[in-house]
């Protein structure tokens, strides 16, 4: 019989917070200021990702919305909320997305990033980056290194830039942090594993 042990670092062991959603901005997510608040949004490739991210948004105390883009792709976003103004201020310079110098992806931020843009690649794992924000790629790689997951930056000239995580130790660290996959069968096959 196999027994799953919850890691001390796992996303399930950390209380939810609005800051968890910054993992969407490490992925191709966006933040926009709207009136007295701000809204986070991310386009994802599968409905299960939108549903799981909507659950994280609820856990963080915000209201989610799942919609479809003009291309009929799933989109998940928060309702406009004043609590997101701080994130908008930290993650943008003018209209350009940036990575705050002190940002470190904790377990729940890594989970949000994985839910939004994580994909397996043979015996490695890719965390997708925003192709429209190339200046965020190196700072995100550095932030991941600072939490003990040294990635390789790939695809910077293409439409699918990502941070590739390879090696047993690094993959173990990622798996420990992001916790169990959502219940969807498709999610299980897209989740990082050793």
Coordinates of C-alpha atoms in Angstrom, one line a residue:
X1 CA 0.0 0.0 0.0
X2 CA 1.3 3.4 -0.9
X3 CA 0.9 6.2 1.6
X4 CA 1.1 9.8 0.4
X5 CA 2.7 12.1 2.9
X6 CA 1.9 15.8 2.9
X7 CA 5.0 17.9 2.6
X8 CA 5.7 20.7 5.1
X9 CA 6.1 23.0 2.0
X10 CA 3.0 21.8 0.1
X11 CA 0.4 24.3 -1.1
X12 CA -2.1 22.4 1.0
X13 CA -0.2 23.3 4.2
X14 CA -0.1 27.1 3.6
X15 CA -3.2 29.3 4.3
X16 CA -4.7 30.9 1.2
X17 CA -4.0 34.6 0.5
X18 CA -4.6 37.1 -2.3
X19 CA -0.8 37.1 -3.0
X20 CA -1.1 33.4 -4.0
X21 CA -2.6 34.7 -7.3
X22 CA 0.7 36.4 -8.3
X23 CA 1.5 32.9 -9.7
X24 CA -0.9 33.8 -12.5
X25 CA 1.4 36.8 -13.4
X26 CA 4.5 34.5 -13.5
X27 CA 2.4 32.6 -16.1
X28 CA 0.8 34.6 -19.0
X29 CA -1.7 36.3 -16.6
X30 CA -2.4 40.0 -16.6
X31 CA -3.4 42.5 -14.0
X32 CA -5.3 45.7 -14.9
X33 CA -6.5 48.6 -12.7
X34 CA -10.2 49.2 -13.1
X35 CA -11.6 52.2 -11.2
X36 CA -11.1 51.7 -7.5
X37 CA -9.7 48.2 -7.8
X38 CA -7.8 45.8 -10.1
X39 CA -8.5 42.5 -11.8
X40 CA -6.3 39.5 -12.4
X41 CA -6.9 37.3 -15.4
X42 CA -5.3 34.5 -17.4
X43 CA -6.2 32.6 -20.5
X44 CA -5.6 28.9 -20.2
X45 CA -5.7 26.0 -22.6
X46 CA -8.1 23.7 -20.8
X47 CA -11.4 24.1 -18.8
X48 CA -10.0 22.1 -15.8
X49 CA -7.3 24.8 -15.4
X50 CA -9.9 27.5 -15.3
X51 CA -12.0 25.6 -12.7
X52 CA -9.0 24.9 -10.5
X53 CA -7.9 28.5 -10.6
X54 CA -11.4 29.7 -9.9
X55 CA -11.2 27.6 -6.7
X56 CA -7.9 29.2 -5.7
X57 CA -9.5 32.6 -6.3
X58 CA -12.4 31.7 -4.0
X59 CA -9.9 30.4 -1.4
X60 CA -8.1 33.7 -1.5
X61 CA -11.4 35.5 -0.7
X62 CA -12.2 36.9 -4.1
X63 CA -14.9 36.3 -6.6
X64 CA -13.9 34.3 -9.8
X65 CA -15.4 34.5 -13.2
X66 CA -14.9 31.9 -15.9
X67 CA -15.5 33.0 -19.5
X68 CA -14.3 32.4 -23.0
X69 CA -12.1 34.5 -25.2
X70 CA -13.1 35.5 -28.8
X71 CA -11.0 32.4 -29.8
X72 CA -13.2 30.3 -27.5
X73 CA -10.3 29.6 -25.1
X74 CA -11.0 29.4 -21.4
X75 CA -10.4 32.6 -19.4
X76 CA -10.5 32.9 -15.6
X77 CA -10.4 36.2 -13.8
X78 CA -11.1 37.8 -10.5
X79 CA -13.8 40.3 -10.0
X80 CA -12.5 43.9 -9.7
X81 CA -11.3 44.3 -6.1
X82 CA -9.3 47.0 -4.1
X83 CA -7.1 44.2 -2.6
X84 CA -5.5 43.7 -6.0
X85 CA -4.3 47.3 -6.3
X86 CA -1.1 46.4 -4.4
X87 CA -0.4 43.5 -6.8
X88 CA -1.0 45.8 -9.8
X89 CA 1.4 48.4 -8.4
X90 CA 4.1 45.8 -7.8
X91 CA 3.8 43.9 -11.0
X92 CA 3.5 46.7 -13.5
X93 CA 5.6 49.7 -14.6
X94 CA 3.3 51.8 -16.7
X95 CA 1.4 49.3 -18.9
X96 CA 4.3 46.8 -18.9
X97 CA 4.3 43.6 -16.7
X98 CA 7.4 43.4 -14.4
X99 CA 8.5 41.0 -11.7
X100 CA 8.9 42.6 -8.2
X101 CA 12.6 42.2 -7.2
X102 CA 11.7 40.6 -3.8
X103 CA 9.1 38.2 -5.3
X104 CA 9.6 34.6 -4.4
X105 CA 7.1 31.9 -5.5
X106 CA 5.9 30.1 -2.4
X107 CA 3.9 26.8 -2.6
X108 CA 0.6 28.4 -3.5
X109 CA 2.1 30.8 -6.0
X110 CA 3.8 27.8 -7.6
X111 CA 0.5 26.0 -7.6
X112 CA -1.3 28.9 -9.4
X113 CA 1.6 29.0 -11.9
X114 CA 1.4 25.3 -12.5
X115 CA -2.4 25.4 -12.8
X116 CA -2.2 28.2 -15.3
X117 CA 0.7 27.1 -17.5
X118 CA 2.4 23.9 -16.4
X119 CA 3.0 21.1 -18.8
X120 CA 5.0 17.8 -18.6
X121 CA 7.8 17.3 -21.2
X122 CA 9.1 13.8 -21.1
X123 CA 11.0 13.5 -17.8
X124 CA 11.0 17.2 -17.3
X125 CA 8.4 19.9 -16.5
X126 CA 7.7 23.2 -18.1
X127 CA 6.3 26.3 -16.3
X128 CA 5.0 28.6 -19.1
X129 CA 5.9 32.2 -19.3
X130 CA 4.2 35.2 -20.9
X131 CA 5.4 35.6 -24.5
X132 CA 4.3 39.2 -24.4
X133 CA 6.5 40.1 -21.4
X134 CA 10.0 38.9 -22.3
X135 CA 11.6 41.1 -19.6
X136 CA 9.9 39.0 -17.0
X137 CA 11.6 35.7 -18.1
X138 CA 15.0 36.1 -16.5
X139 CA 13.7 37.6 -13.2
X140 CA 11.3 34.6 -12.9
X141 CA 14.1 32.1 -13.5
X142 CA 16.1 33.8 -10.8
X143 CA 13.1 33.8 -8.4
X144 CA 12.7 30.1 -9.0
X145 CA 16.4 29.5 -8.3
X146 CA 16.1 31.4 -5.0
X147 CA 13.5 28.9 -3.8
X148 CA 15.7 25.9 -4.8
X149 CA 14.3 25.0 -8.2
X150 CA 16.9 25.9 -10.7
X151 CA 15.3 26.0 -14.2
X152 CA 16.5 26.4 -17.7
X153 CA 14.9 29.2 -19.8
X154 CA 13.7 27.9 -23.1
X155 CA 11.8 29.1 -26.2
X156 CA 12.5 32.8 -25.6
X157 CA 12.2 33.6 -29.3
X158 CA 9.0 31.5 -29.9
X159 CA 5.4 31.7 -28.9
X160 CA 5.8 29.3 -25.9
X161 CA 8.6 30.5 -23.6
X162 CA 9.0 28.4 -20.5
X163 CA 11.2 27.5 -17.6
X164 CA 12.2 23.9 -17.9
X165 CA 12.7 22.0 -14.6
X166 CA 14.7 18.8 -14.9
X167 CA 16.5 16.4 -12.6
X168 CA 15.0 14.4 -9.7
X169 CA 15.9 16.8 -6.9
X170 CA 14.4 19.9 -8.7
X171 CA 11.3 18.0 -9.8
X172 CA 10.9 16.6 -6.2
X173 CA 11.0 20.2 -4.9
X174 CA 8.4 21.4 -7.4
X175 CA 6.1 18.4 -6.6
X176 CA 6.5 18.9 -2.9
X177 CA 5.5 22.5 -3.3
X178 CA 2.5 22.4 -5.6
X179 CA 0.8 19.5 -3.8
X180 CA -1.8 17.1 -5.3
X181 CA -3.3 17.7 -8.7
X182 CA -6.9 18.7 -9.0
X183 CA -9.4 15.8 -9.2
X184 CA -9.8 16.0 -13.0
X185 CA -8.3 13.1 -15.0
X186 CA -6.8 15.5 -17.5
X187 CA -5.2 17.5 -14.7
X188 CA -3.5 14.4 -13.4
X189 CA -1.7 13.8 -16.7
X190 CA -0.6 17.4 -16.8
X191 CA 0.7 17.6 -13.2
X192 CA 4.4 17.5 -12.3
X193 CA 5.7 14.1 -11.0
X194 CA 9.0 12.5 -10.3

